[in-house]
Amino acid sequence: MISEPLRQARAFEQQYMPFIPKEERPLFHVTGGIGWINDPNGFSCYRGEYHLFFQYHPYSNEWGPMHWGHVKTKDFIHWERLPIALAPDTPYDCNGCFSGSALEMPDGRQLILYTGVHRKRREDGLLEEYQTQCVAVGDGVDYEKILENPVLDGKDVPEGNSILDFRDPKMWMEPDGTYRCVVGNRAADGSGAILLYRSEDGFTWTFSSAVDACRNEYGRMWECPDFFPLDGKQVLLTSPQEMAALGLEFHAGFGAICLIGTWENETFTREKVQSIDYGIDYYASQTLESYDGRRIMIGWMQNWTNTGCKTRQNRIFGQMTLPRELHVRDGRLIQNPVRELADYHGQRVAYEDVLVTSETNMQGIRGRILDMTVDVRPVGRRYNWFKLHVAKSGEYATTIRYKPDCSTVRVDRSRCGIRYDVVHVRDFLVRPRDGAIRLRVVMDRNSLELFVNDGEQAATFIIYTPEEAQSISFEADGAVLVNVEKYDLRFD
Ligand code: FRU
């Protein structure tokens, strides 16, 4: 049955989506039909395709009572929009259908596990937000919330843990057919914990154990967990709130971190902790295992701190990152754009061994919708820095700088056109390669995703630069040799 709030939201989207100028949208990154989006949800395989849902408020470009928007794809690049899947329309989720996950059940139905939110006023007048886990079942388009909801609530968290902060279930199916999920929670010390639950049928869930806890080390509340085996290791992803800065690895505020370790006898043992993305605009990762066995991650290409950075006229706000193929190599997370991007490569322009000593342009190397790899290596004496300027014209530019002596990359978007006093510069460490570096840049109008040294680091940035700024240039303090391979991306 389609509830009135869901019917209205679907009708609103249908009525007003056509008014949004095409140029306001990226070409291959997921946005909402209209309005606001945040976290990716329910990123999963279903009936031979990949489904993606997302936190969605169609009615304005601000966060509001959360719905689940819905798209699907065969190749992670071309997405088909589907009707809104969930609306806040029951007593247990009337204040929002928060993040969650999905999977295909053996009987062919699609199972959604999400956080239902309702607010209650305490005796002293304070409004408190209760978060419970709820189930909906559907056919890939329409979903029914089950009568037994909520399936997990405050009774199901360990003694002393928060019954208010309890959200973002990520589920998967074990080879033996049992269901598992991890949920973000807050432990008695006020900082994050990731709880593991199990179920025989996807409907009745019981607590298993706490997989890991923050202990006030990496931020406070841990949101949006994901937990999976990869390349012989076990990986826990989470997005902490209130991170403290630590060196060049972790920045203050909302972070996205990856804990790599082992999972044996139901015990997670951490070995390494790192940032997932070293840019500004990345949060709330979610992964799936593709039909051909790849672990693919998508994230929200935004950070909560910067959600005010938009023009009033923007009728859509928020987009997803490009889906990325993950690996663990030498104890680190490796990320690269899904290989399907190559199917959209258009015109190729390439140069080899171009000597760069001052600012240099190369004919045909320009654009805002592209996939470009730049290889830099020193000639003779060492160089001080190499810079790649993109989305450049007149006063506008975003600059990627590599300093070989300190092995740092700096991305500076302070002249990209965003007229807000927020963080615009990020520095991060890369692995030294005798002065050489490989920078792969994927741009889709107002975004820049950078992959360094074959995916050893990823860094994501929103740049609201006028479309006319198409120029790309290369600059060095010292002398370098540069190879460039640039593909336009085509979607006709
Ligand atoms: C993370 C988050 C989730 C929550 C959702 C609400 O970005 O805060 O924890 O489910 O957004 O929209």
Short mmCIF file of C-alpha atoms and ligand atoms in Angstrom, two decimals:
data_model
loop_
_atom_site.label_atom_id
_atom_site.label_comp_id
_atom_site.label_asym_id
_atom_site.label_seq_id
_atom_site.Cartn_x
_atom_site.Cartn_y
_atom_site.Cartn_z
CA MET A 1 0.00 0.00 0.00
CA ILE A 2 1.30 3.45 -0.84
CA SER A 3 0.83 5.85 2.06
CA GLU A 4 -0.30 9.42 1.60
CA PRO A 5 3.13 10.93 2.51
CA LEU A 6 4.81 8.62 -0.01
CA ARG A 7 2.25 9.38 -2.71
CA GLN A 8 2.74 13.10 -2.12
CA ALA A 9 6.53 12.88 -2.22
CA ARG A 10 6.44 10.89 -5.46
CA ALA A 11 4.00 13.34 -7.01
CA PHE A 12 6.10 16.32 -5.89
CA GLU A 13 9.19 14.85 -7.49
CA GLN A 14 7.36 14.12 -10.74
CA GLN A 15 5.83 17.57 -10.91
CA TYR A 16 8.91 19.67 -10.19
CA MET A 17 11.89 17.60 -11.31
CA PRO A 18 11.45 18.65 -14.97
CA PHE A 19 12.06 22.29 -14.00
CA ILE A 20 15.62 21.63 -12.90
CA PRO A 21 18.00 22.71 -15.65
CA LYS A 22 20.12 19.82 -16.90
CA GLU A 23 23.26 21.89 -16.42
CA GLU A 24 22.68 21.86 -12.66
CA ARG A 25 23.34 18.13 -12.57
CA PRO A 26 26.54 16.21 -12.82
CA LEU A 27 26.54 13.73 -15.72
CA PHE A 28 27.50 10.49 -14.00
CA HIS A 29 27.27 11.12 -10.28
CA VAL A 30 24.00 10.35 -8.51
CA THR A 31 21.89 13.26 -7.29
CA GLY A 32 18.32 13.41 -6.02
CA GLY A 33 15.50 14.02 -8.44
CA ILE A 34 15.05 17.35 -6.72
CA GLY A 35 15.98 18.74 -3.30
CA TRP A 36 18.48 17.43 -0.81
CA ILE A 37 20.35 14.12 -0.50
CA ASN A 38 22.83 12.74 2.00
CA ASP A 39 24.07 9.22 2.80
CA PRO A 40 23.99 6.38 0.28
CA ASN A 41 21.67 3.62 1.52
CA GLY A 42 20.84 0.09 0.44
CA PHE A 43 23.71 -0.13 -2.06
CA SER A 44 23.17 -3.74 -3.14
CA CYS A 45 22.64 -6.33 -5.84
CA TYR A 46 19.07 -7.07 -6.84
CA ARG A 47 17.79 -9.14 -9.77
CA GLY A 48 20.91 -8.70 -11.86
CA GLU A 49 21.24 -4.95 -11.27
CA TYR A 50 22.69 -2.67 -8.61
CA HIS A 51 20.34 -0.62 -6.50
CA LEU A 52 21.17 2.51 -4.61
CA PHE A 53 18.89 4.35 -2.23
CA PHE A 54 19.75 7.58 -0.48
CA GLN A 55 18.73 9.91 2.32
CA TYR A 56 16.39 12.27 0.57
CA HIS A 57 14.38 15.40 1.29
CA PRO A 58 12.71 16.25 -2.01
CA TYR A 59 10.89 19.33 -0.74
CA SER A 60 13.88 21.67 -0.32
CA ASN A 61 17.63 21.86 -0.69
CA GLU A 62 17.95 21.48 3.10
CA TRP A 63 17.95 18.37 5.26
CA GLY A 64 14.40 17.54 6.45
CA PRO A 65 12.26 14.51 7.35
CA MET A 66 14.15 11.77 5.59
CA HIS A 67 12.73 9.75 2.71
CA TRP A 68 14.60 7.11 0.73
CA GLY A 69 15.24 8.11 -2.89
CA HIS A 70 16.03 5.29 -5.30
CA VAL A 71 18.10 4.66 -8.43
CA LYS A 72 19.53 1.57 -10.09
CA THR A 73 22.32 0.79 -12.53
CA LYS A 74 23.92 -2.01 -14.50
CA ASP A 75 27.38 -0.46 -14.62
CA PHE A 76 27.74 2.09 -11.74
CA ILE A 77 27.94 4.97 -14.23
CA HIS A 78 24.56 5.19 -15.94
CA TRP A 79 21.74 5.38 -13.38
CA GLU A 80 18.01 5.00 -13.81
CA ARG A 81 15.76 6.90 -11.46
CA LEU A 82 13.01 4.96 -9.66
CA PRO A 83 10.12 6.24 -7.55
CA ILE A 84 10.83 7.24 -3.96
CA ALA A 85 10.98 4.04 -1.92
CA LEU A 86 10.24 5.06 1.67
CA ALA A 87 8.57 8.04 3.33
CA PRO A 88 8.26 8.84 7.04
CA ASP A 89 4.69 7.64 7.47
CA THR A 90 4.38 5.49 10.62
CA PRO A 91 4.53 6.27 14.35
CA TYR A 92 7.99 4.69 14.61
CA ASP A 93 9.55 6.59 11.66
CA CYS A 94 7.42 9.74 11.51
CA ASN A 95 10.53 11.91 12.04
CA GLY A 96 12.55 10.18 9.37
CA CYS A 97 13.62 7.01 7.61
CA PHE A 98 17.33 7.24 8.37
CA SER A 99 20.16 5.30 6.79
CA GLY A 100 20.21 1.56 6.27
CA SER A 101 20.87 -1.21 3.80
CA ALA A 102 19.23 -3.73 1.50
CA LEU A 103 19.71 -7.19 0.07
CA GLU A 104 18.01 -9.80 -2.09
CA MET A 105 16.26 -12.53 -0.13
CA PRO A 106 16.32 -16.14 -1.32
CA ASP A 107 12.62 -15.85 -2.22
CA GLY A 108 13.38 -12.97 -4.63
CA ARG A 109 12.07 -10.13 -2.47
CA GLN A 110 14.23 -7.13 -1.60
CA LEU A 111 14.74 -6.64 2.12
CA ILE A 112 15.41 -3.17 3.53
CA LEU A 113 16.69 -2.60 7.05
CA TYR A 114 16.69 1.07 8.05
CA THR A 115 16.57 3.35 11.07
CA GLY A 116 13.13 4.66 11.99
CA VAL A 117 13.19 7.89 13.96
CA HIS A 118 10.53 9.33 16.24
CA ARG A 119 10.79 12.15 18.72
CA LYS A 120 9.33 12.21 22.20
CA ARG A 121 9.18 15.07 24.67
CA ARG A 122 10.63 14.25 28.06
CA GLU A 123 9.00 15.33 31.29
CA ASP A 124 11.38 18.29 31.52
CA GLY A 125 10.37 19.43 28.03
CA LEU A 126 13.44 18.24 26.13
CA LEU A 127 12.70 16.69 22.76
CA GLU A 128 14.52 13.38 22.39
CA GLU A 129 15.07 11.42 19.22
CA TYR A 130 14.57 7.65 19.42
CA GLN A 131 16.23 5.55 16.78
CA THR A 132 15.09 1.98 16.09
CA GLN A 133 15.79 -0.50 13.31
CA CYS A 134 12.90 -1.32 11.00
CA VAL A 135 12.23 -3.63 8.07
CA ALA A 136 10.51 -3.06 4.73
CA VAL A 137 10.13 -5.64 1.98
CA GLY A 138 9.55 -5.02 -1.70
CA ASP A 139 9.94 -5.87 -5.36
CA GLY A 140 12.57 -3.32 -6.36
CA VAL A 141 10.06 -0.46 -6.70
CA ASP A 142 7.44 -0.59 -3.94
CA TYR A 143 8.03 -1.54 -0.32
CA GLU A 144 5.85 -2.56 2.63
CA LYS A 145 6.94 -1.82 6.17
CA ILE A 146 6.28 -4.90 8.27
CA LEU A 147 3.76 -4.98 11.13
CA GLU A 148 6.38 -6.20 13.62
CA ASN A 149 8.41 -2.95 13.35
CA PRO A 150 10.61 -1.90 14.99
CA VAL A 151 12.69 -5.07 14.90
CA LEU A 152 15.48 -3.65 17.09
CA ASP A 153 15.18 -0.93 19.69
CA GLY A 154 16.69 0.28 22.96
CA LYS A 155 16.10 -3.16 24.54
CA ASP A 156 18.60 -4.64 22.11
CA VAL A 157 21.66 -2.54 22.97
CA PRO A 158 24.12 -3.60 25.67
CA GLU A 159 23.52 -2.25 29.16
CA GLY A 160 24.77 1.32 29.50
CA ASN A 161 24.90 2.03 25.75
CA SER A 162 22.76 4.79 24.26
CA ILE A 163 19.18 3.94 23.38
CA LEU A 164 18.96 7.21 21.44
CA ASP A 165 22.02 7.03 19.16
CA PHE A 166 21.42 3.69 17.49
CA ARG A 167 21.40 3.89 13.73
CA ASP A 168 22.48 3.00 10.20
CA PRO A 169 22.23 -0.83 10.03
CA LYS A 170 24.38 -2.38 7.30
CA MET A 171 23.41 -5.98 6.63
CA TRP A 172 24.77 -8.84 4.60
CA MET A 173 24.14 -12.53 4.21
CA GLU A 174 26.65 -15.12 5.41
CA PRO A 175 27.48 -18.11 3.18
CA ASP A 176 25.31 -20.28 5.48
CA GLY A 177 22.28 -18.09 4.67
CA THR A 178 22.06 -16.29 8.01
CA TYR A 179 21.73 -12.53 8.08
CA ARG A 180 24.07 -10.20 9.93
CA CYS A 181 24.13 -6.48 10.42
CA VAL A 182 26.31 -3.88 12.10
CA VAL A 183 24.73 -0.80 13.66
CA GLY A 184 26.28 2.46 14.87
CA ASN A 185 25.78 3.15 18.56
CA ARG A 186 27.22 5.15 21.45
CA ALA A 187 28.86 3.29 24.33
CA ALA A 188 28.65 4.23 28.01
CA ASP A 189 31.76 6.45 27.68
CA GLY A 190 29.81 8.62 25.22
CA SER A 191 31.85 7.58 22.20
CA GLY A 192 31.08 5.28 19.29
CA ALA A 193 30.53 1.55 19.22
CA ILE A 194 29.65 -0.81 16.39
CA LEU A 195 27.18 -3.51 17.36
CA LEU A 196 26.69 -6.79 15.52
CA TYR A 197 23.29 -8.52 15.23
CA ARG A 198 22.17 -11.75 13.60
CA SER A 199 18.96 -13.10 12.17
CA GLU A 200 17.76 -16.35 10.65
CA ASP A 201 15.15 -14.77 8.41
CA GLY A 202 15.93 -11.02 8.17
CA PHE A 203 12.93 -10.13 10.33
CA THR A 204 13.83 -11.24 13.87
CA TRP A 205 17.19 -9.93 15.01
CA THR A 206 19.27 -10.62 18.13
CA PHE A 207 22.37 -8.98 19.54
CA SER A 208 25.66 -10.86 19.02
CA SER A 209 28.54 -8.66 20.17
CA ALA A 210 30.22 -5.28 19.97
CA VAL A 211 32.59 -5.48 17.01
CA ASP A 212 34.66 -2.48 18.04
CA ALA A 213 34.44 0.71 20.07
CA CYS A 214 35.89 4.15 19.66
CA ARG A 215 36.90 4.71 23.30
CA ASN A 216 37.07 8.41 22.51
CA GLU A 217 40.02 7.88 20.22
CA TYR A 218 38.61 8.43 16.74
CA GLY A 219 35.85 10.98 17.18
CA ARG A 220 32.71 10.45 19.23
CA MET A 221 29.56 8.92 17.72
CA TRP A 222 30.34 6.41 14.97
CA GLU A 223 27.83 6.57 12.13
CA CYS A 224 27.28 4.50 8.99
CA PRO A 225 29.31 1.35 9.66
CA ASP A 226 30.17 -1.31 7.10
CA PHE A 227 32.02 -4.55 7.78
CA PHE A 228 33.41 -7.00 5.21
CA PRO A 229 36.31 -9.30 4.33
CA LEU A 230 38.72 -8.07 1.66
CA ASP A 231 41.99 -9.51 0.37
CA GLY A 232 42.52 -11.70 3.42
CA LYS A 233 41.73 -8.94 5.91
CA GLN A 234 38.58 -7.72 7.62
CA VAL A 235 37.60 -4.12 7.06
CA LEU A 236 35.42 -1.92 9.26
CA LEU A 237 34.34 1.42 7.80
CA THR A 238 32.67 4.12 9.84
CA SER A 239 32.06 7.86 9.78
CA PRO A 240 32.88 9.43 13.14
CA GLN A 241 31.45 12.73 14.33
CA GLU A 242 33.65 15.18 16.26
CA MET A 243 37.05 13.88 15.18
CA ALA A 244 40.13 15.54 16.61
CA ALA A 245 42.84 16.39 14.09
CA LEU A 246 45.90 14.16 14.12
CA GLY A 247 48.88 14.99 11.92
CA LEU A 248 47.95 14.89 8.26
CA GLU A 249 46.00 11.65 8.66
CA PHE A 250 42.83 12.81 10.39
CA HIS A 251 41.21 16.22 10.18
CA ALA A 252 38.90 17.76 12.75
CA GLY A 253 35.15 17.38 12.37
CA PHE A 254 33.25 14.75 10.43
CA GLY A 255 35.61 12.03 9.23
CA ALA A 256 35.42 8.75 7.38
CA ILE A 257 37.78 6.09 8.64
CA CYS A 258 38.78 2.55 7.79
CA LEU A 259 39.91 0.02 10.39
CA ILE A 260 41.76 -2.92 8.90
CA GLY A 261 42.29 -6.07 10.92
CA THR A 262 41.24 -9.66 11.33
CA TRP A 263 37.95 -11.34 12.22
CA GLU A 264 38.45 -14.66 13.88
CA ASN A 265 36.16 -16.47 16.30
CA GLU A 266 33.79 -13.52 16.14
CA THR A 267 36.54 -11.19 17.35
CA PHE A 268 37.72 -8.17 15.40
CA THR A 269 41.36 -7.33 16.01
CA ARG A 270 42.44 -3.96 14.64
CA GLU A 271 45.78 -3.65 12.95
CA LYS A 272 45.63 -0.28 11.16
CA VAL A 273 43.38 2.75 11.19
CA GLN A 274 43.41 5.30 8.36
CA SER A 275 41.31 7.97 6.72
CA ILE A 276 39.25 6.79 3.77
CA ASP A 277 39.38 10.03 1.82
CA TYR A 278 41.84 12.90 2.25
CA GLY A 279 39.69 15.55 0.61
CA ILE A 280 37.00 17.79 2.04
CA ASP A 281 33.77 16.32 0.71
CA TYR A 282 33.40 12.69 1.66
CA TYR A 283 31.21 10.95 4.25
CA ALA A 284 29.04 7.92 5.01
CA SER A 285 30.61 5.13 2.94
CA GLN A 286 28.65 2.06 1.92
CA THR A 287 29.85 -0.97 -0.04
CA LEU A 288 28.51 -3.94 -1.95
CA GLU A 289 30.05 -7.05 -3.45
CA SER A 290 29.37 -6.93 -7.19
CA TYR A 291 28.19 -9.90 -9.22
CA ASP A 292 31.77 -10.43 -10.39
CA GLY A 293 33.18 -10.36 -6.87
CA ARG A 294 34.47 -6.80 -6.56
CA ARG A 295 34.06 -4.80 -3.34
CA ILE A 296 32.67 -1.45 -4.46
CA MET A 297 32.25 1.59 -2.24
CA ILE A 298 30.21 4.73 -2.68
CA GLY A 299 30.07 7.75 -0.38
CA TRP A 300 28.21 11.03 0.02
CA MET A 301 30.25 13.68 -1.79
CA GLN A 302 29.76 16.23 0.95
CA ASN A 303 30.63 16.94 4.53
CA TRP A 304 28.08 18.05 7.09
CA THR A 305 30.17 21.09 8.02
CA ASN A 306 29.88 22.53 4.52
CA THR A 307 26.23 21.96 3.75
CA GLY A 308 25.59 25.70 3.96
CA CYS A 309 27.84 26.26 0.94
CA LYS A 310 25.25 26.57 -1.79
CA THR A 311 23.45 29.25 -3.64
CA ARG A 312 19.83 29.86 -2.73
CA GLN A 313 18.73 28.99 -6.25
CA ASN A 314 20.26 25.48 -6.17
CA ARG A 315 17.30 23.17 -6.40
CA ILE A 316 19.36 20.08 -5.90
CA PHE A 317 21.95 19.67 -3.20
CA GLY A 318 24.25 16.75 -2.55
CA GLN A 319 25.65 14.03 -4.78
CA MET A 320 27.34 10.66 -4.45
CA THR A 321 30.96 9.92 -5.21
CA LEU A 322 31.91 7.79 -8.16
CA PRO A 323 31.71 4.15 -7.03
CA ARG A 324 35.22 2.92 -6.24
CA GLU A 325 36.78 -0.53 -6.39
CA LEU A 326 38.48 -1.40 -3.13
CA HIS A 327 41.49 -3.48 -2.24
CA VAL A 328 43.74 -3.88 0.75
CA ARG A 329 47.41 -3.71 -0.18
CA ASP A 330 50.33 -3.48 2.27
CA GLY A 331 47.84 -2.94 5.08
CA ARG A 332 46.20 0.05 3.38
CA LEU A 333 42.91 0.67 1.65
CA ILE A 334 43.32 1.14 -2.11
CA GLN A 335 40.57 2.87 -4.07
CA ASN A 336 40.14 3.33 -7.78
CA PRO A 337 37.21 4.40 -9.94
CA VAL A 338 35.08 1.48 -11.12
CA ARG A 339 36.59 0.05 -14.30
CA GLU A 340 33.28 0.67 -16.13
CA LEU A 341 34.27 4.35 -16.38
CA ALA A 342 36.53 3.36 -19.28
CA ASP A 343 33.42 2.38 -21.29
CA TYR A 344 32.50 6.06 -21.34
CA HIS A 345 35.88 7.31 -22.52
CA GLY A 346 35.50 9.61 -25.50
CA GLN A 347 38.22 11.53 -27.23
CA ARG A 348 41.73 10.79 -26.02
CA VAL A 349 44.48 13.39 -25.90
CA ALA A 350 47.89 12.27 -24.70
CA TYR A 351 51.39 13.69 -24.32
CA GLU A 352 54.63 12.05 -23.31
CA ASP A 353 57.78 13.45 -21.75
CA VAL A 354 56.74 17.08 -21.77
CA LEU A 355 59.35 19.15 -19.98
CA VAL A 356 57.63 21.43 -17.49
CA THR A 357 59.62 24.19 -15.82
CA SER A 358 57.06 27.00 -15.66
CA GLU A 359 53.32 27.20 -16.22
CA THR A 360 52.49 25.17 -19.31
CA ASN A 361 49.33 24.45 -21.26
CA MET A 362 48.94 21.50 -23.59
CA GLN A 363 46.65 21.71 -26.54
CA GLY A 364 43.47 19.70 -26.06
CA ILE A 365 44.04 19.22 -22.32
CA ARG A 366 41.08 21.04 -20.87
CA GLY A 367 37.55 20.35 -19.71
CA ARG A 368 35.31 19.70 -16.75
CA ILE A 369 33.95 16.25 -17.55
CA LEU A 370 36.97 14.04 -17.87
CA ASP A 371 39.20 11.24 -16.68
CA MET A 372 42.85 12.30 -16.77
CA THR A 373 46.04 10.66 -15.56
CA VAL A 374 49.17 12.74 -15.06
CA ASP A 375 52.56 11.10 -14.45
CA VAL A 376 55.31 13.33 -13.13
CA ARG A 377 58.98 12.46 -12.73
CA PRO A 378 62.02 14.54 -11.93
CA VAL A 379 64.75 15.48 -14.39
CA GLY A 380 68.25 16.01 -13.12
CA ARG A 381 68.30 17.88 -9.81
CA ARG A 382 65.29 17.60 -7.55
CA TYR A 383 62.33 19.89 -8.01
CA ASN A 384 60.59 21.80 -5.21
CA TRP A 385 57.04 21.32 -6.33
CA PHE A 386 54.77 20.37 -9.16
CA LYS A 387 51.31 21.92 -9.60
CA LEU A 388 48.33 20.84 -11.62
CA HIS A 389 45.74 23.60 -12.02
CA VAL A 390 42.23 22.58 -13.09
CA ALA A 391 38.91 24.39 -13.69
CA LYS A 392 40.97 27.48 -14.34
CA SER A 393 40.14 30.81 -15.95
CA GLY A 394 40.71 34.38 -14.76
CA GLU A 395 40.24 34.43 -11.01
CA TYR A 396 39.24 30.75 -10.79
CA ALA A 397 41.46 27.72 -10.24
CA THR A 398 41.74 24.61 -8.12
CA THR A 399 45.31 23.50 -7.59
CA ILE A 400 46.83 20.12 -6.79
CA ARG A 401 50.43 20.52 -5.60
CA TYR A 402 52.99 17.80 -4.93
CA LYS A 403 56.11 18.47 -2.87
CA PRO A 404 58.51 15.56 -3.24
CA ASP A 405 60.75 16.54 -0.32
CA CYS A 406 57.97 16.16 2.23
CA SER A 407 55.86 13.68 0.25
CA THR A 408 52.76 15.81 0.58
CA VAL A 409 49.93 16.58 -1.77
CA ARG A 410 47.97 19.78 -1.19
CA VAL A 411 44.66 20.48 -2.84
CA ASP A 412 43.61 24.11 -2.68
CA ARG A 413 40.15 25.07 -3.86
CA SER A 414 40.07 28.48 -2.20
CA ARG A 415 39.74 30.11 -5.65
CA CYS A 416 37.19 27.62 -7.00
CA GLY A 417 34.30 30.02 -6.60
CA ILE A 418 32.82 28.89 -3.28
CA ARG A 419 32.23 32.14 -1.43
CA TYR A 420 32.03 30.72 2.07
CA ASP A 421 34.58 30.88 4.83
CA VAL A 422 35.04 27.13 5.25
CA VAL A 423 38.01 24.79 4.86
CA HIS A 424 39.33 24.96 1.31
CA VAL A 425 42.77 23.37 1.64
CA ARG A 426 43.81 19.85 2.54
CA ASP A 427 47.30 18.40 2.83
CA PHE A 428 48.03 14.71 2.98
CA LEU A 429 50.97 12.36 2.88
CA VAL A 430 51.69 10.09 -0.05
CA ARG A 431 54.20 7.29 -0.41
CA PRO A 432 57.47 8.59 -1.89
CA ARG A 433 58.42 7.19 -5.31
CA ASP A 434 61.78 8.87 -5.96
CA GLY A 435 60.14 12.15 -6.88
CA ALA A 436 57.62 10.57 -9.21
CA ILE A 437 53.89 10.76 -8.68
CA ARG A 438 50.77 9.66 -10.55
CA LEU A 439 47.65 11.81 -10.25
CA ARG A 440 44.37 10.59 -11.68
CA VAL A 441 41.68 13.22 -11.75
CA VAL A 442 38.02 12.51 -12.46
CA MET A 443 35.86 15.59 -12.94
CA ASP A 444 32.12 15.88 -13.42
CA ARG A 445 31.27 19.60 -13.68
CA ASN A 446 31.37 20.63 -10.02
CA SER A 447 33.40 17.83 -8.53
CA LEU A 448 36.96 16.62 -8.51
CA GLU A 449 37.99 13.17 -7.35
CA LEU A 450 41.72 12.63 -7.09
CA PHE A 451 43.38 9.21 -6.94
CA VAL A 452 47.07 9.27 -6.11
CA ASN A 453 49.61 6.59 -7.06
CA ASP A 454 47.10 4.05 -8.36
CA GLY A 455 44.61 4.53 -5.58
CA GLU A 456 46.86 4.69 -2.53
CA GLN A 457 45.04 7.88 -1.54
CA ALA A 458 41.71 9.32 -2.68
CA ALA A 459 40.68 12.93 -2.13
CA THR A 460 37.29 14.37 -3.04
CA PHE A 461 36.25 17.99 -3.53
CA ILE A 462 33.17 19.90 -4.54
CA ILE A 463 34.08 22.94 -6.63
CA TYR A 464 31.32 25.36 -7.58
CA THR A 465 33.31 26.90 -10.40
CA PRO A 466 31.54 28.51 -13.37
CA GLU A 467 31.39 26.08 -16.28
CA GLU A 468 33.49 28.41 -18.50
CA ALA A 469 36.56 27.66 -16.38
CA GLN A 470 37.81 24.76 -18.51
CA SER A 471 41.54 25.36 -18.54
CA ILE A 472 44.11 22.92 -17.20
CA SER A 473 47.78 23.81 -16.74
CA PHE A 474 50.97 22.30 -15.39
CA GLU A 475 53.64 24.10 -13.42
CA ALA A 476 56.86 23.21 -11.65
CA ASP A 477 59.42 24.85 -9.45
CA GLY A 478 62.41 23.04 -10.90
CA ALA A 479 62.10 20.67 -13.85
CA VAL A 480 59.87 17.66 -14.35
CA LEU A 481 58.85 15.41 -17.19
CA VAL A 482 55.14 14.92 -17.54
CA ASN A 483 53.01 12.32 -19.29
CA VAL A 484 49.34 13.12 -19.64
CA GLU A 485 46.49 10.97 -20.84
CA LYS A 486 43.10 12.63 -20.89
CA TYR A 487 39.76 11.22 -21.92
CA ASP A 488 36.61 13.20 -22.30
CA LEU A 489 33.65 11.28 -20.95
CA ARG A 490 30.69 10.71 -23.25
CA PHE A 491 27.14 9.91 -22.26
CA ASP A 492 25.09 10.09 -25.45
C1 FRU B 1 25.02 10.40 8.59
C2 FRU B 1 23.65 10.46 9.22
C3 FRU B 1 23.21 9.08 9.64
C4 FRU B 1 21.73 9.19 9.66
C5 FRU B 1 21.47 10.09 8.49
C6 FRU B 1 20.30 11.00 8.64
O1 FRU B 1 25.26 11.34 7.61
O2 FRU B 1 23.65 11.37 10.28
O3 FRU B 1 23.78 8.68 10.86
O4 FRU B 1 21.11 7.94 9.51
O5 FRU B 1 22.64 10.86 8.29
O6 FRU B 1 19.98 11.64 7.46
#
